[in-house]
mmCIF file of C-alpha atoms in Angstrom:
data_model
loop_
_atom_site.group_PDB
_atom_site.id
_atom_site.type_symbol
_atom_site.label_atom_id
_atom_site.label_comp_id
_atom_site.label_asym_id
_atom_site.label_seq_id
_atom_site.Cartn_x
_atom_site.Cartn_y
_atom_site.Cartn_z
ATOM 1 C CA UNK A 855 52.064 147.664 144.976
ATOM 2 C CA UNK A 856 53.380 144.924 147.270
ATOM 3 C CA UNK A 857 56.069 145.767 149.790
ATOM 4 C CA UNK A 858 59.187 143.689 148.990
ATOM 5 C CA UNK A 859 59.724 140.852 151.431
ATOM 6 C CA UNK A 860 62.756 141.588 153.660
ATOM 7 C CA UNK A 861 65.680 139.373 152.684
ATOM 8 C CA UNK A 862 66.975 136.826 155.214
ATOM 9 C CA UNK A 863 70.104 137.800 157.111
ATOM 10 C CA UNK A 864 72.555 135.029 156.165
ATOM 11 C CA UNK A 865 74.946 136.287 158.850
ATOM 12 C CA UNK A 866 72.302 136.127 161.562
ATOM 13 C CA UNK A 867 73.701 134.985 164.961
ATOM 14 C CA UNK A 868 70.978 132.337 165.128
ATOM 15 C CA UNK A 869 72.511 130.430 162.198
ATOM 16 C CA UNK A 870 75.437 128.878 164.163
ATOM 17 C CA UNK A 871 72.932 127.809 166.809
ATOM 18 C CA UNK A 872 70.728 126.243 164.135
ATOM 19 C CA UNK A 873 73.692 124.374 162.648
ATOM 20 C CA UNK A 874 74.654 122.977 166.046
ATOM 21 C CA UNK A 875 71.040 121.974 166.633
ATOM 22 C CA UNK A 876 70.760 120.086 163.356
ATOM 23 C CA UNK A 877 73.959 118.162 164.113
ATOM 24 C CA UNK A 878 72.158 116.609 167.086
ATOM 25 C CA UNK A 879 69.938 114.875 164.497
ATOM 26 C CA UNK A 880 72.686 113.654 162.122
ATOM 27 C CA UNK A 881 71.286 114.802 158.773
ATOM 28 C CA UNK A 882 71.382 112.995 155.450
ATOM 29 C CA UNK A 883 70.533 115.122 152.411
ATOM 30 C CA UNK A 884 69.779 113.645 148.986
ATOM 31 C CA UNK A 885 68.433 115.037 145.730
ATOM 32 C CA UNK A 886 70.020 118.443 146.226
ATOM 33 C CA UNK A 887 70.289 118.813 142.445
ATOM 34 C CA UNK A 888 66.480 119.133 142.394
ATOM 35 C CA UNK A 889 66.531 122.270 144.553
ATOM 36 C CA UNK A 890 66.764 125.279 142.211
ATOM 37 C CA UNK A 891 69.672 127.602 142.910
ATOM 38 C CA UNK A 892 67.733 130.607 141.658
ATOM 39 C CA UNK A 893 64.217 131.794 140.975
ATOM 40 C CA UNK A 894 60.917 131.249 142.778
ATOM 41 C CA UNK A 895 59.729 127.871 144.050
ATOM 42 C CA UNK A 896 57.525 126.293 146.682
ATOM 43 C CA UNK A 897 59.349 123.711 148.784
ATOM 44 C CA UNK A 898 56.745 121.409 150.346
ATOM 45 C CA UNK A 899 57.692 119.289 153.361
ATOM 46 C CA UNK A 900 56.129 116.793 155.748
ATOM 47 C CA UNK A 901 56.158 118.013 159.347
ATOM 48 C CA UNK A 902 57.279 116.065 162.445
ATOM 49 C CA UNK A 903 58.294 116.081 166.096
ATOM 50 C CA UNK A 904 55.990 118.836 167.403
ATOM 51 C CA UNK A 905 57.998 121.997 168.116
ATOM 52 C CA UNK A 906 61.405 120.306 167.854
ATOM 53 C CA UNK A 907 60.877 119.879 164.082
ATOM 54 C CA UNK A 908 64.472 119.063 163.109
ATOM 55 C CA UNK A 909 63.446 118.537 159.472
ATOM 56 C CA UNK A 910 62.443 122.198 159.251
ATOM 57 C CA UNK A 911 65.840 123.463 160.304
ATOM 58 C CA UNK A 912 67.746 120.905 158.245
ATOM 59 C CA UNK A 913 65.728 121.723 155.123
ATOM 60 C CA UNK A 914 65.885 125.482 155.613
ATOM 61 C CA UNK A 915 69.624 125.547 156.335
ATOM 62 C CA UNK A 916 70.157 123.461 153.201
ATOM 63 C CA UNK A 917 68.158 126.018 151.216
ATOM 64 C CA UNK A 918 70.236 128.887 152.580
ATOM 65 C CA UNK A 919 73.480 127.103 151.717
ATOM 66 C CA UNK A 920 72.339 125.992 148.262
ATOM 67 C CA UNK A 921 70.804 129.341 147.300
ATOM 68 C CA UNK A 922 73.391 131.687 148.758
ATOM 69 C CA UNK A 923 72.746 134.420 146.205
ATOM 70 C CA UNK A 924 68.960 133.981 146.136
ATOM 71 C CA UNK A 925 66.347 134.540 148.875
ATOM 72 C CA UNK A 926 64.894 131.621 150.825
ATOM 73 C CA UNK A 927 62.019 131.813 153.275
ATOM 74 C CA UNK A 928 59.959 129.546 155.483
ATOM 75 C CA UNK A 929 56.488 129.987 156.946
ATOM 76 C CA UNK A 930 56.082 129.703 160.725
ATOM 77 C CA UNK A 931 53.142 129.519 163.103
ATOM 78 C CA UNK A 932 51.957 132.791 164.597
ATOM 79 C CA UNK A 933 52.718 131.485 168.094
ATOM 80 C CA UNK A 934 56.448 131.412 167.295
ATOM 81 C CA UNK A 935 56.522 134.774 165.559
ATOM 82 C CA UNK A 936 54.781 136.449 168.502
ATOM 83 C CA UNK A 937 57.366 135.295 171.039
ATOM 84 C CA UNK A 938 59.570 138.110 172.333
ATOM 85 C CA UNK A 939 63.122 138.169 170.941
ATOM 86 C CA UNK A 940 62.813 134.748 169.271
ATOM 87 C CA UNK A 941 59.980 135.897 167.008
ATOM 88 C CA UNK A 942 61.976 138.871 165.739
ATOM 89 C CA UNK A 943 65.057 136.688 165.268
ATOM 90 C CA UNK A 944 63.129 134.140 163.234
ATOM 91 C CA UNK A 945 61.705 136.858 160.994
ATOM 92 C CA UNK A 946 65.196 138.266 160.422
ATOM 93 C CA UNK A 947 66.298 134.785 159.404
ATOM 94 C CA UNK A 948 63.517 134.481 156.818
ATOM 95 C CA UNK A 949 60.461 133.249 158.716
ATOM 96 C CA UNK A 950 57.127 134.414 157.303
ATOM 97 C CA UNK A 951 53.627 134.390 158.816
ATOM 98 C CA UNK A 952 51.732 131.247 157.825
ATOM 99 C CA UNK A 953 49.343 133.042 155.494
ATOM 100 C CA UNK A 954 48.790 133.051 151.761
ATOM 101 C CA UNK A 955 49.643 136.723 151.260
ATOM 102 C CA UNK A 956 53.096 136.460 152.852
ATOM 103 C CA UNK A 957 54.018 133.339 150.871
ATOM 104 C CA UNK A 958 52.702 134.821 147.612
ATOM 105 C CA UNK A 959 54.671 138.044 148.055
ATOM 106 C CA UNK A 960 57.884 136.135 148.770
ATOM 107 C CA UNK A 961 57.410 133.958 145.678
ATOM 108 C CA UNK A 962 56.692 137.022 143.530
ATOM 109 C CA UNK A 963 59.944 138.514 144.828
ATOM 110 C CA UNK A 964 61.797 135.493 143.437
ATOM 111 C CA UNK A 965 62.114 133.564 146.695
ATOM 112 C CA UNK A 966 61.947 129.872 147.459
ATOM 113 C CA UNK A 967 59.390 129.391 150.211
ATOM 114 C CA UNK A 968 59.384 126.382 152.524
ATOM 115 C CA UNK A 969 55.846 125.330 153.451
ATOM 116 C CA UNK A 970 54.527 122.544 155.680
ATOM 117 C CA UNK A 971 50.858 122.140 154.691
ATOM 118 C CA UNK A 972 50.181 119.624 157.478
ATOM 119 C CA UNK A 973 51.163 122.195 160.110
ATOM 120 C CA UNK A 974 50.640 121.341 163.754
ATOM 121 C CA UNK A 975 48.141 118.601 162.811
ATOM 122 C CA UNK A 976 50.844 116.576 161.075
ATOM 123 C CA UNK A 977 53.631 117.545 163.478
ATOM 124 C CA UNK A 978 51.579 116.246 166.413
ATOM 125 C CA UNK A 979 50.387 112.991 164.859
ATOM 126 C CA UNK A 980 50.825 109.884 167.058
ATOM 127 C CA UNK A 981 54.214 108.147 167.001
ATOM 128 C CA UNK A 982 52.526 105.096 165.490
ATOM 129 C CA UNK A 983 51.798 107.220 162.397
ATOM 130 C CA UNK A 984 55.376 108.454 162.012
ATOM 131 C CA UNK A 985 55.596 106.896 158.551
ATOM 132 C CA UNK A 986 52.552 108.780 157.232
ATOM 133 C CA UNK A 987 52.286 112.020 155.275
ATOM 134 C CA UNK A 988 49.202 113.837 156.569
ATOM 135 C CA UNK A 989 48.379 117.248 155.125
ATOM 136 C CA UNK A 990 44.844 117.106 156.598
ATOM 137 C CA UNK A 991 43.367 117.987 153.215
ATOM 138 C CA UNK A 992 44.971 121.430 153.140
ATOM 139 C CA UNK A 993 45.206 122.463 149.497
ATOM 140 C CA UNK A 994 46.289 126.097 149.735
ATOM 141 C CA UNK A 995 49.777 125.369 148.418
ATOM 142 C CA UNK A 996 48.300 123.799 145.277
ATOM 143 C CA UNK A 997 46.133 126.818 144.518
ATOM 144 C CA UNK A 998 49.041 129.170 145.137
ATOM 145 C CA UNK A 999 51.413 127.230 142.883
ATOM 146 C CA UNK A 1000 48.862 126.984 140.066
ATOM 147 C CA UNK A 1001 47.958 130.655 140.299
ATOM 148 C CA UNK A 1002 51.545 131.909 140.315
ATOM 149 C CA UNK A 1003 52.965 129.245 138.004
ATOM 150 C CA UNK A 1004 55.846 128.198 140.247
ATOM 151 C CA UNK A 1005 57.434 124.740 140.568
ATOM 152 C CA UNK A 1006 56.629 122.647 143.632
ATOM 153 C CA UNK A 1007 59.633 120.767 145.033
ATOM 154 C CA UNK A 1008 58.833 118.082 147.644
ATOM 155 C CA UNK A 1009 61.291 117.872 150.542
ATOM 156 C CA UNK A 1010 60.436 114.521 152.110
ATOM 157 C CA UNK A 1011 61.789 113.930 155.608
ATOM 158 C CA UNK A 1012 62.214 110.732 157.620
ATOM 159 C CA UNK A 1013 63.407 110.306 161.197
ATOM 160 C CA UNK A 1014 62.225 113.423 162.980
ATOM 161 C CA UNK A 1015 59.058 111.848 164.307
ATOM 162 C CA UNK A 1016 61.040 108.964 165.779
ATOM 163 C CA UNK A 1017 62.711 111.428 168.147
ATOM 164 C CA UNK A 1018 59.585 112.117 170.231
ATOM 165 C CA UNK A 1019 56.916 109.669 171.405
ATOM 166 C CA UNK A 1020 53.602 111.395 170.729
ATOM 167 C CA UNK A 1021 50.703 109.514 172.292
ATOM 168 C CA UNK A 1022 47.860 111.679 171.012
ATOM 169 C CA UNK A 1023 47.184 114.951 169.237
ATOM 170 C CA UNK A 1024 44.865 115.900 172.075
ATOM 171 C CA UNK A 1025 42.198 117.284 169.726
ATOM 172 C CA UNK A 1026 39.488 117.075 172.383
ATOM 173 C CA UNK A 1027 41.587 118.985 174.924
ATOM 174 C CA UNK A 1028 42.342 121.626 172.318
ATOM 175 C CA UNK A 1029 38.629 122.088 171.647
ATOM 176 C CA UNK A 1030 37.817 122.307 175.352
ATOM 177 C CA UNK A 1031 40.507 124.954 175.824
ATOM 178 C CA UNK A 1032 39.344 126.897 172.792
ATOM 179 C CA UNK A 1033 42.822 126.849 171.258
ATOM 180 C CA UNK A 1034 41.491 127.071 167.730
ATOM 181 C CA UNK A 1035 40.104 130.538 168.448
ATOM 182 C CA UNK A 1036 42.932 131.646 170.722
ATOM 183 C CA UNK A 1037 45.965 130.356 168.817
ATOM 184 C CA UNK A 1038 44.716 128.799 165.564
ATOM 185 C CA UNK A 1039 45.697 125.415 167.036
ATOM 186 C CA UNK A 1040 43.629 122.241 166.848
ATOM 187 C CA UNK A 1041 46.016 120.138 168.931
ATOM 188 C CA UNK A 1042 47.239 119.842 172.504
ATOM 189 C CA UNK A 1043 49.655 116.910 172.188
ATOM 190 C CA UNK A 1044 50.371 114.323 174.863
ATOM 191 C CA UNK A 1045 53.812 112.731 174.873
ATOM 192 C CA UNK A 1046 55.830 110.259 176.918
ATOM 193 C CA UNK A 1047 59.532 110.694 177.616
ATOM 194 C CA UNK A 1048 62.109 112.341 179.827
ATOM 195 C CA UNK A 1049 61.992 114.243 182.082
ATOM 196 C CA UNK A 1050 58.191 114.574 182.407
ATOM 197 C CA UNK A 1051 56.947 111.029 181.816
ATOM 198 C CA UNK A 1052 53.452 111.229 180.319
ATOM 199 C CA UNK A 1053 52.653 114.905 179.884
ATOM 200 C CA UNK A 1054 50.822 117.397 177.662
ATOM 201 C CA UNK A 1055 52.793 119.888 175.557
ATOM 202 C CA UNK A 1056 55.827 120.038 177.899
ATOM 203 C CA UNK A 1057 59.164 119.722 176.043
ATOM 204 C CA UNK A 1058 60.465 116.178 176.440
ATOM 205 C CA UNK A 1059 64.131 115.596 175.549
ATOM 206 C CA UNK A 1060 64.210 114.401 171.930
ATOM 207 C CA UNK A 1061 66.190 111.316 170.968
ATOM 208 C CA UNK A 1062 69.108 111.927 168.556
ATOM 209 C CA UNK A 1063 67.387 110.351 165.566
ATOM 210 C CA UNK A 1064 69.109 110.721 162.221
ATOM 211 C CA UNK A 1065 66.963 112.781 159.836
ATOM 212 C CA UNK A 1066 66.896 112.173 156.099
ATOM 213 C CA UNK A 1067 65.669 114.898 153.749
ATOM 214 C CA UNK A 1068 65.103 113.969 150.114
ATOM 215 C CA UNK A 1069 64.492 116.734 147.565
ATOM 216 C CA UNK A 1070 62.430 115.420 144.663
ATOM 217 C CA UNK A 1071 62.123 116.840 141.131
ATOM 218 C CA UNK A 1072 59.412 119.457 140.550
ATOM 219 C CA UNK A 1073 55.977 117.859 140.516
ATOM 220 C CA UNK A 1074 54.741 117.587 136.950
ATOM 221 C CA UNK A 1075 51.463 119.372 137.614
ATOM 222 C CA UNK A 1076 53.380 122.423 138.835
ATOM 223 C CA UNK A 1077 55.324 122.709 135.577
ATOM 224 C CA UNK A 1078 52.186 122.851 133.430
ATOM 225 C CA UNK A 1079 49.388 125.436 133.181
ATOM 226 C CA UNK A 1080 46.492 124.791 135.539
ATOM 227 C CA UNK A 1081 43.324 126.435 136.838
ATOM 228 C CA UNK A 1082 43.665 127.193 140.550
ATOM 229 C CA UNK A 1083 39.913 127.812 140.760
ATOM 230 C CA UNK A 1084 38.941 124.400 139.376
ATOM 231 C CA UNK A 1085 38.188 122.044 142.269
ATOM 232 C CA UNK A 1086 38.853 118.880 140.261
ATOM 233 C CA UNK A 1087 42.254 120.172 139.135
ATOM 234 C CA UNK A 1088 43.220 121.206 142.651
ATOM 235 C CA UNK A 1089 42.119 117.847 144.073
ATOM 236 C CA UNK A 1090 44.074 115.935 141.442
ATOM 237 C CA UNK A 1091 47.242 117.938 142.101
ATOM 238 C CA UNK A 1092 46.840 117.541 145.857
ATOM 239 C CA UNK A 1093 46.425 113.767 145.658
ATOM 240 C CA UNK A 1094 49.401 113.490 143.320
ATOM 241 C CA UNK A 1095 51.553 115.486 145.733
ATOM 242 C CA UNK A 1096 50.621 113.409 148.772
ATOM 243 C CA UNK A 1097 51.003 110.074 146.976
ATOM 244 C CA UNK A 1098 54.401 111.073 145.559
ATOM 245 C CA UNK A 1099 55.684 112.169 148.949
ATOM 246 C CA UNK A 1100 54.246 109.111 150.695
ATOM 247 C CA UNK A 1101 56.003 106.821 148.221
ATOM 248 C CA UNK A 1102 59.295 108.572 148.907
ATOM 249 C CA UNK A 1103 58.767 108.440 152.676
ATOM 250 C CA UNK A 1104 58.087 104.686 152.375
ATOM 251 C CA UNK A 1105 61.344 104.319 150.463
ATOM 252 C CA UNK A 1106 63.311 106.321 153.030
ATOM 253 C CA UNK A 1107 61.899 104.301 155.918
ATOM 254 C CA UNK A 1108 62.821 101.074 154.162
ATOM 255 C CA UNK A 1109 66.325 102.447 153.669
ATOM 256 C CA UNK A 1110 66.638 103.652 157.291
ATOM 257 C CA UNK A 1111 64.053 101.836 159.432
ATOM 258 C CA UNK A 1112 65.683 102.734 162.775
ATOM 259 C CA UNK A 1113 66.551 106.458 162.730
ATOM 260 C CA UNK A 1114 67.338 106.592 166.464
ATOM 261 C CA UNK A 1115 69.843 103.733 166.266
ATOM 262 C CA UNK A 1116 71.355 105.287 163.153
ATOM 263 C CA UNK A 1117 71.661 108.654 164.863
ATOM 264 C CA UNK A 1118 73.272 107.230 167.990
ATOM 265 C CA UNK A 1119 75.706 105.264 165.818
ATOM 266 C CA UNK A 1120 76.662 108.459 163.979
ATOM 267 C CA UNK A 1121 77.353 110.269 167.250
ATOM 268 C CA UNK A 1122 79.449 107.381 168.565
ATOM 269 C CA UNK A 1123 81.432 107.225 165.322
ATOM 270 C CA UNK A 1124 82.347 110.872 165.860
ATOM 271 C CA UNK A 1125 83.914 110.262 169.265
ATOM 272 C CA UNK A 1126 87.710 110.654 169.514
ATOM 273 C CA UNK A 1127 90.145 107.745 169.274
ATOM 274 C CA UNK A 1128 89.096 104.241 170.244
ATOM 275 C CA UNK A 1129 85.765 105.462 171.607
ATOM 276 C CA UNK A 1130 84.520 105.635 167.989
ATOM 277 C CA UNK A 1131 84.611 101.829 167.933
ATOM 278 C CA UNK A 1132 81.490 101.890 170.129
ATOM 279 C CA UNK A 1133 79.517 102.640 166.959
ATOM 280 C CA UNK A 1134 80.212 99.096 165.827
ATOM 281 C CA UNK A 1135 78.240 97.736 168.749
ATOM 282 C CA UNK A 1136 74.966 99.062 167.267
#
């Protein structure tokens, strides 16, 4: 018998902090009607901006607000969950280990689980690839959805990867340091920004890029019976997922091609009195 997944604490003291954090990246949410208010689901997102990952917090907070009477969870890298204090806080808020068993148990308990298949590989892609969905061929979410018969809801995000200038994933450095064995990490990203200039890993100050999150209808393959052990079926579902999300990301980028400018304009428009007129200069 599986142990029930602990429910997120919707009154957790970290929530006001998370809300303030997401306001730094003025969010725009669309397609909320496609996010189920009850029952199990896999919410699949594209990952950005290394550890800053504003799309994660924006998407997860939206799930908590939209599913107030139903559990919502999100998978997180082991590195975060092992951190003192923060790791325990994240787990209380609904963070799960990034493993199949944890996600499956949460879905079986009726939860909506937020998953980023691309993980650190996608989150650390170069800035020049900010308009690309890159799951690195990871198909675990497809097999899980087919096996459990749960709908897959894409949550496509634009803007987060404009906030940080990633020069390289640093795959070679990661291999030399043995990070794959030590931390299950294949990247050691190099960025350029303030205050460190060109630097590896160190937390540069992110730009206040506006972040769009678009919830799409359940993918058709996830609403029909399928064989999670059949390679051809899994491949077809994976390719359909990536192509659908890439098409939506292309649309979002055409709609908002300059997320940083849009974000700065939103902050200026929120200034008191005549200072809000500064937004019109951008």
